[in-house]
Amino acid sequence: MGSSLPYSPKLPMPSKTMNIHSASRILAIFIAITTICNNIVVTEGGVIGINWGRSTAQRLIPSVVVDLLLQNHVPAARIYTSEEDLLQAFAGSGIDLTITIPDWKKVATYDLAQAWVSKKSPWRVMVGTEIFGMAMNDTQLQSRMIDAFNYTQIALNDAGYGYVKATFPHPYIILDDFAKPSEATIRESFRTQFVRHLDIIRASGAPVCIEFFLVELMRVLNITDLSFAIADGRSSHAITDVGDAVYTDVFEVAYDAFAWALEKLGYGDVDFIITQVGWPTDGFINANAATAERFFEALLPYVASDRGSHKLPGKPIDIYLHALTDENLNPPFLAYGRHWGIYRSNGEPKYRVDLTGHGRVMFPARARGIKQMPHRWCVLGPTEDEDDMKVEEAYLFACATGDCTSMYPKGSCSGLDRWQNVSYAFNMYFQAFFQDERACKFNGLGQVVTEDPSTVGCVFPVEVVKGQQENFKNVTGKGNRARRLPELAEILVLLVLTFWPLLLLYG
């Protein structure tokens, strides 16, 4: 398409480094810091925090997010960066904040860890992310990661922050396949270094952190009954385990599986928390707002109840909900990976959820101070038969940059016709560039309109005005969970980006 390509300024889009979830099994270490705050609003039982990822073309500014969390009485938040503007926004808010160092190599030696600690001056620290997925069969790399983790704890101690606790979360893939929670064990390829990290955690009094992506865990367990995702005790599917324990939801299965695995290693006394759990709203058959609403409607009161689990009755369960907003710059080969948000990028909630865990039927508070762009959309204008090739090229170009994952199979926009498919792609590109009219040219095929082209079930969004997108210049350090994809995964992403839009266009 050469010089006639649509307007293409520097969109913050991952390329060689890409944000990825544990379901992709490409994981890395992060370091998190939790500030000690006063007057924190908590639930009756376990703490319910929330994750805020910023891998999106349009992102809320920190002060707006802090206000949003305070309106909803959310006591804890986790972000995937350690930028000063975010720390300043949360300072004095009363919100327990977890921040991130995406690259574990920044604390790979004691001197590096000491330098990082001296710059951040944390009040209270939690260190963590799913490090072993990127080193499943590389024990030397695992060992280096544990060294970095240990150096961080030592540096914190030496700086006078002995009350700061270092830890990092793990995904479900650290467990061998199991059919019942009592059968769960840590994979042999991880076991040696996992035990080493448990020794450090036990000595410091920190918790183990665990990431739950229950969509993937249900697939691994070969459970197709959607009701098993809902922790309301009504599922027709049940798993019976030792002591006549009957499990009717995947959350408690996953929770007790880790409890059993830790006990078998001799670390049943080590506490653990759930640092990611949620349900997506688009990108596959059961990903929608109605299911996500049911999921949280059951889970949050359960967590707040102090009921505990079959394995650990009466033990408070702490969780971080995933996630505050959608992230349209997540890699596209897991379509639902861009749609974890409770909120849209404009600060409007997608469904009803009481984030305190009290079980009230209510929409969470809307973000205040959000300025939406004008009600304008970019659509496919009138074309002739001879324009088919140009339309195809422009469509592929738009989907390579804009977010077309809602048009993937079973997504909310999977039933569009050809004109709607192209128009949806054009509009996503147009909105990603903040409605710059040059981003709706598409070699003369695009047309800016003021009449909403949305259909029943498929929203053609209008995004928010440009906020802090300048912070996105460096993908690896500005609020992203940046990951280096292995070659095979890069090839899969390329194939998806290249061929799937064509199937949508002509299927």
Coordinates of C-alpha atoms in Angstrom, one line a residue:
M1 CA 0.0 0.0 0.0
G2 CA 3.1 2.2 0.2
S3 CA 2.7 5.9 0.7
S4 CA -1.0 5.7 0.3
L5 CA -1.5 3.9 3.6
P6 CA -3.8 5.5 6.1
Y7 CA -2.4 8.0 8.6
S8 CA -0.2 6.1 11.0
P9 CA 1.4 8.1 13.8
K10 CA 3.2 6.3 16.6
L11 CA 0.5 4.3 18.3
P12 CA 1.6 2.6 21.5
M13 CA 1.3 -0.9 20.1
P14 CA 3.4 -3.9 21.4
S15 CA 5.7 -5.5 18.9
K16 CA 8.8 -7.3 20.1
T17 CA 7.7 -6.9 23.7
M18 CA 4.0 -7.6 24.4
N19 CA 1.8 -7.7 27.4
I20 CA 0.5 -11.2 28.1
H21 CA -1.6 -13.1 30.7
S22 CA -0.8 -16.3 32.4
A23 CA -3.0 -18.3 30.1
S24 CA -0.4 -17.8 27.4
R25 CA 2.2 -19.4 29.6
I26 CA 4.7 -16.7 28.8
L27 CA 5.5 -15.1 32.1
A28 CA 8.1 -13.0 33.9
I29 CA 8.9 -11.7 37.4
F30 CA 7.6 -8.3 38.7
I31 CA 8.3 -6.5 41.9
A32 CA 5.4 -5.0 43.7
I33 CA 5.2 -2.4 46.4
T34 CA 2.3 -1.9 48.7
T35 CA 2.0 1.4 50.6
I36 CA 0.9 1.4 54.3
C37 CA -2.2 3.5 54.5
N38 CA -4.6 4.6 57.2
N39 CA -8.4 4.5 57.1
I40 CA -8.7 1.7 54.6
V41 CA -12.2 0.5 53.9
V42 CA -12.3 -3.3 54.1
T43 CA -14.8 -6.0 53.8
E44 CA -16.0 -8.1 56.7
G45 CA -13.7 -11.0 55.6
G46 CA -11.1 -11.2 52.9
V47 CA -9.7 -8.1 51.2
I48 CA -11.0 -7.4 47.7
G49 CA -8.5 -5.3 45.6
I50 CA -8.4 -4.7 41.9
N51 CA -5.7 -4.7 39.1
W52 CA -5.3 -1.7 36.8
G53 CA -3.4 -2.5 33.6
R54 CA -2.7 0.3 31.2
S55 CA -1.9 -1.5 28.0
T56 CA -4.5 0.5 26.1
A57 CA -4.5 3.2 23.4
Q58 CA -6.8 5.3 25.7
R59 CA -6.1 5.2 29.4
L60 CA -7.5 6.9 32.4
I61 CA -5.3 9.3 34.2
P62 CA -4.2 8.3 37.7
S63 CA -6.1 10.9 39.7
V64 CA -9.4 9.8 38.0
V65 CA -8.6 6.1 38.8
V66 CA -7.9 7.0 42.5
D67 CA -11.2 8.8 42.7
L68 CA -13.0 5.9 41.1
L69 CA -11.6 3.4 43.5
L70 CA -12.4 5.6 46.5
Q71 CA -16.0 6.0 45.2
N72 CA -16.3 2.3 45.1
H73 CA -14.6 1.7 48.5
V74 CA -11.9 -0.5 47.0
P75 CA -9.2 -0.9 49.6
A76 CA -6.3 -2.2 47.5
A77 CA -5.0 -1.8 43.9
R78 CA -2.3 -3.3 41.8
I79 CA -0.6 -1.5 38.9
Y80 CA 2.0 -2.8 36.5
T81 CA 4.6 0.0 36.7
S82 CA 6.4 2.1 39.3
E83 CA 6.1 5.5 37.6
E84 CA 6.3 8.5 39.9
D85 CA 3.1 10.1 38.7
L86 CA 1.1 7.1 39.7
L87 CA 2.7 6.9 43.1
Q88 CA 2.0 10.6 43.7
A89 CA -1.7 10.1 42.7
F90 CA -2.2 7.3 45.2
A91 CA -0.1 8.9 48.0
G92 CA -2.4 9.6 51.0
S93 CA -5.4 8.1 49.3
G94 CA -5.8 5.3 51.9
I95 CA -5.6 2.7 49.1
D96 CA -3.1 -0.1 49.5
L97 CA -1.1 0.1 46.3
T98 CA 0.9 -2.6 44.6
I99 CA 3.3 -1.4 42.0
T100 CA 5.5 -3.3 39.5
I101 CA 8.9 -3.6 38.1
P102 CA 8.3 -5.6 34.8
D103 CA 11.9 -6.6 34.3
W104 CA 13.3 -8.9 37.1
K105 CA 16.9 -8.2 35.8
K106 CA 16.6 -4.7 37.3
V107 CA 17.2 -6.4 40.6
A108 CA 19.3 -9.3 39.4
T109 CA 22.2 -8.4 41.8
Y110 CA 22.3 -7.1 45.3
D111 CA 23.7 -3.7 44.1
L112 CA 20.9 -3.3 41.6
A113 CA 18.2 -4.3 44.2
Q114 CA 19.8 -1.8 46.7
A115 CA 19.7 1.0 44.0
W116 CA 16.1 0.3 43.2
V117 CA 15.1 0.3 46.9
S118 CA 17.0 3.6 47.6
K119 CA 15.1 5.3 44.7
K120 CA 11.6 4.1 45.7
S121 CA 11.8 4.4 49.5
P122 CA 8.8 2.1 49.9
W123 CA 6.7 1.9 53.0
R124 CA 5.7 -1.6 52.7
V125 CA 6.5 -4.0 49.8
M126 CA 5.2 -7.1 48.1
V127 CA 7.3 -8.5 45.4
G128 CA 5.9 -10.8 42.7
T129 CA 4.7 -12.2 39.4
E130 CA 4.5 -15.5 37.5
I131 CA 8.1 -16.0 36.8
F132 CA 8.4 -19.7 36.1
G133 CA 6.2 -19.9 33.0
M134 CA 9.1 -18.5 30.9
A135 CA 11.5 -20.9 32.4
M136 CA 9.6 -24.2 32.7
N137 CA 12.6 -26.4 31.9
D138 CA 15.4 -24.0 32.6
T139 CA 16.4 -24.4 36.2
Q140 CA 19.4 -22.1 35.9
L141 CA 17.1 -19.2 34.8
Q142 CA 14.7 -20.1 37.6
S143 CA 17.6 -19.9 40.0
R144 CA 18.6 -16.5 38.8
M145 CA 15.1 -15.2 39.2
I146 CA 15.0 -16.5 42.8
D147 CA 18.4 -14.8 43.4
A148 CA 16.9 -11.5 42.2
F149 CA 13.9 -12.0 44.5
N150 CA 16.2 -12.8 47.4
Y151 CA 18.5 -9.8 46.7
T152 CA 15.4 -7.5 46.8
Q153 CA 14.3 -8.8 50.2
I154 CA 17.9 -8.4 51.6
A155 CA 18.2 -4.9 50.1
L156 CA 14.9 -3.9 51.7
N157 CA 16.0 -5.3 55.1
D158 CA 19.4 -3.5 54.8
A159 CA 17.6 -0.2 54.0
G160 CA 15.6 -0.4 57.1
Y161 CA 12.4 -1.7 55.5
G162 CA 12.4 -5.0 57.2
Y163 CA 8.6 -4.9 57.5
V164 CA 8.5 -4.9 53.7
K165 CA 7.7 -8.4 52.4
A166 CA 8.9 -9.8 49.1
T167 CA 6.9 -12.4 47.2
F168 CA 5.7 -13.1 43.6
P169 CA 2.6 -14.7 42.2
H170 CA 2.4 -18.0 40.2
P171 CA -0.2 -19.1 37.6
Y172 CA -2.1 -22.4 37.7
I173 CA 0.4 -24.0 35.3
I174 CA 2.8 -24.4 38.2
L175 CA 0.6 -27.3 39.2
D176 CA 0.7 -30.7 37.5
D177 CA -2.6 -31.7 35.9
F178 CA -5.2 -32.8 38.5
A179 CA -8.8 -33.9 38.6
K180 CA -9.4 -33.2 42.3
P181 CA -7.8 -30.5 44.6
S182 CA -6.2 -33.2 46.8
E183 CA -4.3 -34.6 43.8
A184 CA -2.6 -31.3 43.1
T185 CA 1.2 -31.1 43.2
I186 CA 3.8 -28.6 42.1
R187 CA 5.3 -29.6 38.7
E188 CA 8.6 -31.3 39.1
S189 CA 10.4 -28.9 36.7
F190 CA 9.6 -26.0 39.1
R191 CA 9.8 -27.8 42.4
T192 CA 13.4 -27.2 43.5
Q193 CA 13.4 -23.5 43.0
F194 CA 9.8 -23.1 44.1
V195 CA 10.7 -24.7 47.5
R196 CA 13.7 -22.4 47.6
H197 CA 11.4 -19.4 47.2
L198 CA 9.1 -20.8 49.8
D199 CA 12.0 -20.9 52.3
I200 CA 12.6 -17.2 51.7
I201 CA 8.9 -16.4 52.1
R202 CA 8.5 -18.4 55.2
A203 CA 11.5 -16.6 56.8
S204 CA 10.1 -13.2 56.0
G205 CA 6.5 -13.9 56.7
A206 CA 5.3 -12.9 53.2
P207 CA 2.4 -14.7 51.4
V208 CA 2.6 -16.7 48.2
C209 CA 0.8 -15.0 45.4
I210 CA -1.3 -17.0 42.9
E211 CA -2.9 -15.9 39.6
F212 CA -6.2 -17.5 38.7
F213 CA -7.4 -17.4 35.1
L214 CA -10.4 -19.6 35.6
V215 CA -11.4 -19.5 31.9
E216 CA -8.3 -21.5 31.1
L217 CA -8.5 -23.7 34.2
M218 CA -11.9 -24.9 33.3
R219 CA -10.5 -25.8 29.9
V220 CA -7.7 -27.7 31.5
L221 CA -10.1 -29.5 33.8
N222 CA -12.3 -30.3 30.8
I223 CA -15.4 -28.7 32.4
T224 CA -17.9 -27.2 29.9
D225 CA -20.7 -26.5 32.3
L226 CA -20.7 -22.7 32.6
S227 CA -22.4 -22.8 36.0
F228 CA -19.2 -24.3 37.5
A229 CA -17.6 -20.9 37.0
I230 CA -20.1 -19.4 39.4
A231 CA -19.4 -19.7 43.1
D232 CA -23.1 -19.9 44.2
G233 CA -23.3 -23.6 44.9
R234 CA -25.9 -24.2 42.2
S235 CA -23.8 -26.0 39.5
S236 CA -25.0 -29.3 38.2
H237 CA -21.3 -30.3 37.9
A238 CA -19.6 -31.4 41.1
I239 CA -16.2 -32.8 42.2
T240 CA -16.2 -35.0 45.3
D241 CA -12.9 -35.1 47.1
V242 CA -11.4 -36.5 50.4
G243 CA -13.5 -35.9 53.5
D244 CA -16.7 -35.8 51.5
A245 CA -15.8 -32.4 50.2
V246 CA -18.0 -31.5 47.3
Y247 CA -16.9 -28.7 45.0
T248 CA -19.4 -26.9 42.7
D249 CA -17.2 -24.0 41.5
V250 CA -13.8 -23.7 39.8
F251 CA -12.6 -20.9 42.2
E252 CA -12.7 -23.1 45.3
V253 CA -11.2 -26.0 43.3
A254 CA -8.2 -23.8 42.3
Y255 CA -7.9 -22.4 45.8
D256 CA -7.8 -25.7 47.5
A257 CA -5.5 -27.2 44.9
F258 CA -2.8 -24.8 45.8
A259 CA -3.4 -25.3 49.5
W260 CA -3.0 -29.1 49.0
A261 CA 0.1 -28.6 46.9
L262 CA 1.8 -26.4 49.5
E263 CA 0.9 -28.8 52.3
K264 CA 2.5 -31.7 50.4
L265 CA 5.7 -29.8 50.2
G266 CA 5.6 -29.2 53.9
Y267 CA 4.6 -25.5 53.6
G268 CA 1.0 -25.6 54.7
D269 CA 1.7 -22.9 57.2
V270 CA 2.7 -20.4 54.5
D271 CA -0.1 -17.9 53.7
F272 CA -1.2 -17.3 50.1
I273 CA -3.4 -14.7 48.3
I274 CA -5.1 -14.6 44.9
T275 CA -3.6 -11.7 42.9
Q276 CA -5.6 -12.1 39.7
V277 CA -9.2 -13.5 39.3
G278 CA -11.9 -12.3 36.9
W279 CA -14.1 -13.1 34.0
P280 CA -13.8 -11.5 30.5
T281 CA -16.7 -9.8 28.7
D282 CA -15.8 -10.6 25.0
G283 CA -13.7 -12.7 22.7
F284 CA -15.2 -16.2 23.3
I285 CA -18.6 -17.9 23.7
N286 CA -19.1 -17.4 27.4
A287 CA -17.3 -14.1 27.7
N288 CA -20.0 -11.4 28.1
A289 CA -21.2 -8.9 30.6
A290 CA -24.0 -11.1 31.9
T291 CA -21.7 -13.9 32.8
A292 CA -19.1 -11.6 34.4
E293 CA -21.9 -10.1 36.5
R294 CA -23.0 -13.5 37.7
F295 CA -19.4 -14.5 38.4
F296 CA -18.7 -11.5 40.6
E297 CA -22.2 -11.5 42.2
A298 CA -21.4 -14.9 43.6
L299 CA -17.6 -14.6 44.2
L300 CA -17.3 -11.4 46.1
P301 CA -19.8 -12.1 48.9
Y302 CA -18.2 -15.5 49.2
V303 CA -14.8 -13.9 49.7
A304 CA -16.2 -11.3 52.1
S305 CA -18.0 -13.9 54.2
D306 CA -14.9 -15.4 56.0
R307 CA -16.4 -18.8 55.1
G308 CA -13.1 -20.1 53.8
S309 CA -12.8 -23.2 51.7
H310 CA -13.3 -27.0 52.2
K311 CA -9.6 -27.3 52.8
L312 CA -9.2 -24.2 54.9
P313 CA -12.5 -23.4 56.5
G314 CA -12.8 -20.1 58.2
K315 CA -9.7 -18.7 56.6
P316 CA -10.1 -15.2 55.1
I317 CA -9.4 -15.2 51.3
D318 CA -7.7 -12.1 49.8
I319 CA -8.2 -11.4 46.1
Y320 CA -7.3 -8.9 43.4
L321 CA -10.0 -8.6 40.7
H322 CA -8.8 -8.6 37.1
A323 CA -9.3 -6.0 35.9
L324 CA -10.4 -2.4 36.3
T325 CA -10.5 -1.6 32.5
D326 CA -10.1 -3.4 29.2
E327 CA -6.6 -3.4 27.6
N328 CA -6.8 -3.1 23.8
L329 CA -3.0 -3.4 23.3
N330 CA -2.8 -6.9 24.8
P331 CA -1.8 -9.5 22.2
P332 CA -4.7 -10.5 20.0
F333 CA -4.2 -14.3 19.8
L334 CA -6.2 -14.7 23.0
A335 CA -9.1 -12.5 22.0
Y336 CA -10.7 -12.4 25.4
G337 CA -7.3 -11.2 26.9
R338 CA -8.3 -7.6 25.8
H339 CA -11.6 -7.7 27.6
W340 CA -11.1 -8.3 31.3
G341 CA -12.3 -4.9 32.3
I342 CA -15.1 -4.2 34.7
Y343 CA -15.1 -0.8 33.1
R344 CA -14.8 0.4 29.5
S345 CA -12.0 2.7 28.7
N346 CA -14.3 5.7 29.1
G347 CA -14.9 4.9 32.8
E348 CA -18.4 3.5 32.4
P349 CA -19.1 0.2 34.1
K350 CA -20.1 -2.7 31.9
Y351 CA -22.3 -4.5 34.4
R352 CA -23.6 -4.5 38.0
V353 CA -21.1 -5.4 40.7
D354 CA -20.7 -4.4 44.3
L355 CA -17.0 -4.1 44.7
T356 CA -17.2 -4.2 48.5
G357 CA -18.5 -7.7 48.5
H358 CA -21.7 -6.8 50.3
G359 CA -23.8 -8.3 47.5
R360 CA -25.9 -5.2 46.7
V361 CA -27.4 -5.2 43.2
M362 CA -25.9 -2.0 41.8
F363 CA -23.7 -0.6 39.2
P364 CA -20.3 0.6 40.5
A365 CA -19.7 4.3 40.4
R366 CA -18.7 5.9 37.1
A367 CA -15.4 7.6 36.7
R368 CA -15.7 11.4 37.1
G369 CA -14.0 14.0 35.0
I370 CA -13.9 11.9 31.9
K371 CA -14.1 13.8 28.6
Q372 CA -15.4 11.7 25.7
M373 CA -14.5 12.5 22.1
P374 CA -17.2 13.8 19.9
H375 CA -19.9 11.4 18.7
R376 CA -18.1 10.6 15.4
W377 CA -17.4 7.3 13.8
C378 CA -15.3 6.2 10.8
V379 CA -17.1 3.8 8.5
L380 CA -16.7 2.3 5.0
G381 CA -18.0 4.8 2.4
P382 CA -19.6 4.0 -0.9
T383 CA -17.5 1.7 -3.0
E384 CA -17.4 0.0 -6.5
D385 CA -16.7 -3.6 -7.3
E386 CA -13.3 -2.7 -8.5
D387 CA -12.5 -1.4 -5.0
D388 CA -12.6 -4.9 -3.4
M389 CA -8.9 -5.3 -3.2
K390 CA -8.4 -1.8 -1.7
V391 CA -11.1 -2.6 0.9
E392 CA -9.4 -5.8 1.8
E393 CA -6.0 -4.1 2.2
A394 CA -7.4 -1.3 4.2
Y395 CA -9.4 -3.7 6.4
L396 CA -6.3 -5.7 7.2
F397 CA -4.3 -2.6 7.9
A398 CA -7.0 -1.3 10.3
C399 CA -7.2 -4.7 12.2
A400 CA -3.4 -4.9 12.5
T401 CA -3.5 -1.8 14.6
G402 CA -7.0 -1.3 15.9
D403 CA -8.7 -3.9 18.1
C404 CA -10.8 -6.3 16.1
T405 CA -11.0 -9.0 18.7
S406 CA -14.7 -8.4 19.4
M407 CA -15.3 -9.8 15.8
Y408 CA -13.6 -13.1 16.7
P409 CA -15.7 -16.2 16.9
K410 CA -18.5 -15.9 19.5
G411 CA -17.5 -12.3 20.2
S412 CA -20.1 -9.6 20.6
C413 CA -19.4 -8.4 17.1
S414 CA -19.0 -11.8 15.4
G415 CA -22.3 -11.6 13.5
L416 CA -21.7 -8.4 11.4
D417 CA -22.1 -8.3 7.7
R418 CA -19.2 -7.3 5.3
W419 CA -19.9 -3.5 5.4
Q420 CA -20.2 -3.6 9.2
N421 CA -17.0 -5.7 9.6
V422 CA -15.0 -3.2 7.6
S423 CA -16.6 -0.2 9.3
Y424 CA -16.0 -1.7 12.7
A425 CA -12.3 -2.1 11.9
F426 CA -12.0 1.4 10.4
N427 CA -13.7 2.9 13.5
M428 CA -11.4 1.1 16.0
Y429 CA -8.4 2.5 14.1
F430 CA -10.0 6.0 14.0
Q431 CA -10.7 6.0 17.7
A432 CA -7.2 4.7 18.5
F433 CA -5.8 7.8 16.9
F434 CA -8.2 10.1 18.8
Q435 CA -10.4 10.8 15.8
D436 CA -7.7 12.4 13.7
E437 CA -9.5 12.6 10.4
R438 CA -6.3 11.5 8.6
A439 CA -6.9 8.2 10.3
C440 CA -10.2 7.7 8.4
K441 CA -8.9 8.2 4.9
F442 CA -8.0 4.6 4.0
N443 CA -7.2 5.5 0.4
G444 CA -10.5 7.3 0.0
L445 CA -12.6 4.5 1.4
G446 CA -13.3 5.9 4.9
Q447 CA -16.0 8.3 5.8
V448 CA -16.6 10.2 9.1
V449 CA -20.2 10.0 10.2
T450 CA -22.2 11.3 13.1
E451 CA -24.9 8.6 13.1
D452 CA -24.0 5.7 15.4
P453 CA -23.4 2.5 13.4
S454 CA -23.7 0.2 16.4
T455 CA -25.9 -2.8 16.2
V456 CA -27.8 -4.8 18.8
G457 CA -25.1 -6.4 20.9
C458 CA -22.1 -4.8 19.0
V459 CA -21.0 -1.3 20.2
F460 CA -19.0 0.9 17.8
P461 CA -17.2 2.8 20.6
V462 CA -16.3 6.5 20.9
E463 CA -13.2 6.8 23.0
V464 CA -12.1 9.3 25.6
V465 CA -9.9 12.3 24.8
K466 CA -6.2 12.0 24.8
G467 CA -4.9 11.7 28.3
Q468 CA -1.5 10.3 29.4
Q469 CA -0.7 8.4 26.2
E470 CA 2.7 10.2 26.0
N471 CA 3.7 7.9 28.9
F472 CA 3.4 5.0 26.5
K473 CA 6.5 5.8 24.4
N474 CA 8.5 3.0 26.2
V475 CA 6.3 -0.1 26.3
T476 CA 8.4 -1.9 28.8
G477 CA 8.3 0.6 31.6
K478 CA 5.2 2.7 31.4
G479 CA 2.4 0.6 32.9
N480 CA 2.6 -2.5 30.8
R481 CA 3.2 -6.1 31.7
A482 CA 5.8 -6.3 28.8
R483 CA 7.0 -9.7 27.8
R484 CA 9.3 -10.9 25.1
L485 CA 7.4 -13.5 23.1
P486 CA 9.2 -16.6 21.9
E487 CA 9.5 -17.0 18.1
L488 CA 6.7 -19.5 17.9
A489 CA 4.3 -17.2 19.7
E490 CA 5.3 -14.3 17.4
I491 CA 4.5 -16.5 14.4
L492 CA 1.1 -17.4 15.8
V493 CA 0.4 -13.7 16.4
L494 CA 1.4 -12.9 12.9
L495 CA -0.8 -15.6 11.5
V496 CA -3.8 -14.4 13.5
L497 CA -3.3 -10.8 12.4
T498 CA -2.9 -11.8 8.8
F499 CA -5.5 -14.4 8.1
W500 CA -8.3 -14.1 10.7
P501 CA -9.5 -10.6 9.5
L502 CA -9.9 -12.1 6.0
L503 CA -12.1 -14.9 7.4
L504 CA -14.2 -12.3 9.1
L505 CA -14.5 -10.2 5.9
Y506 CA -15.4 -13.0 3.6
G507 CA -16.8 -15.6 6.0

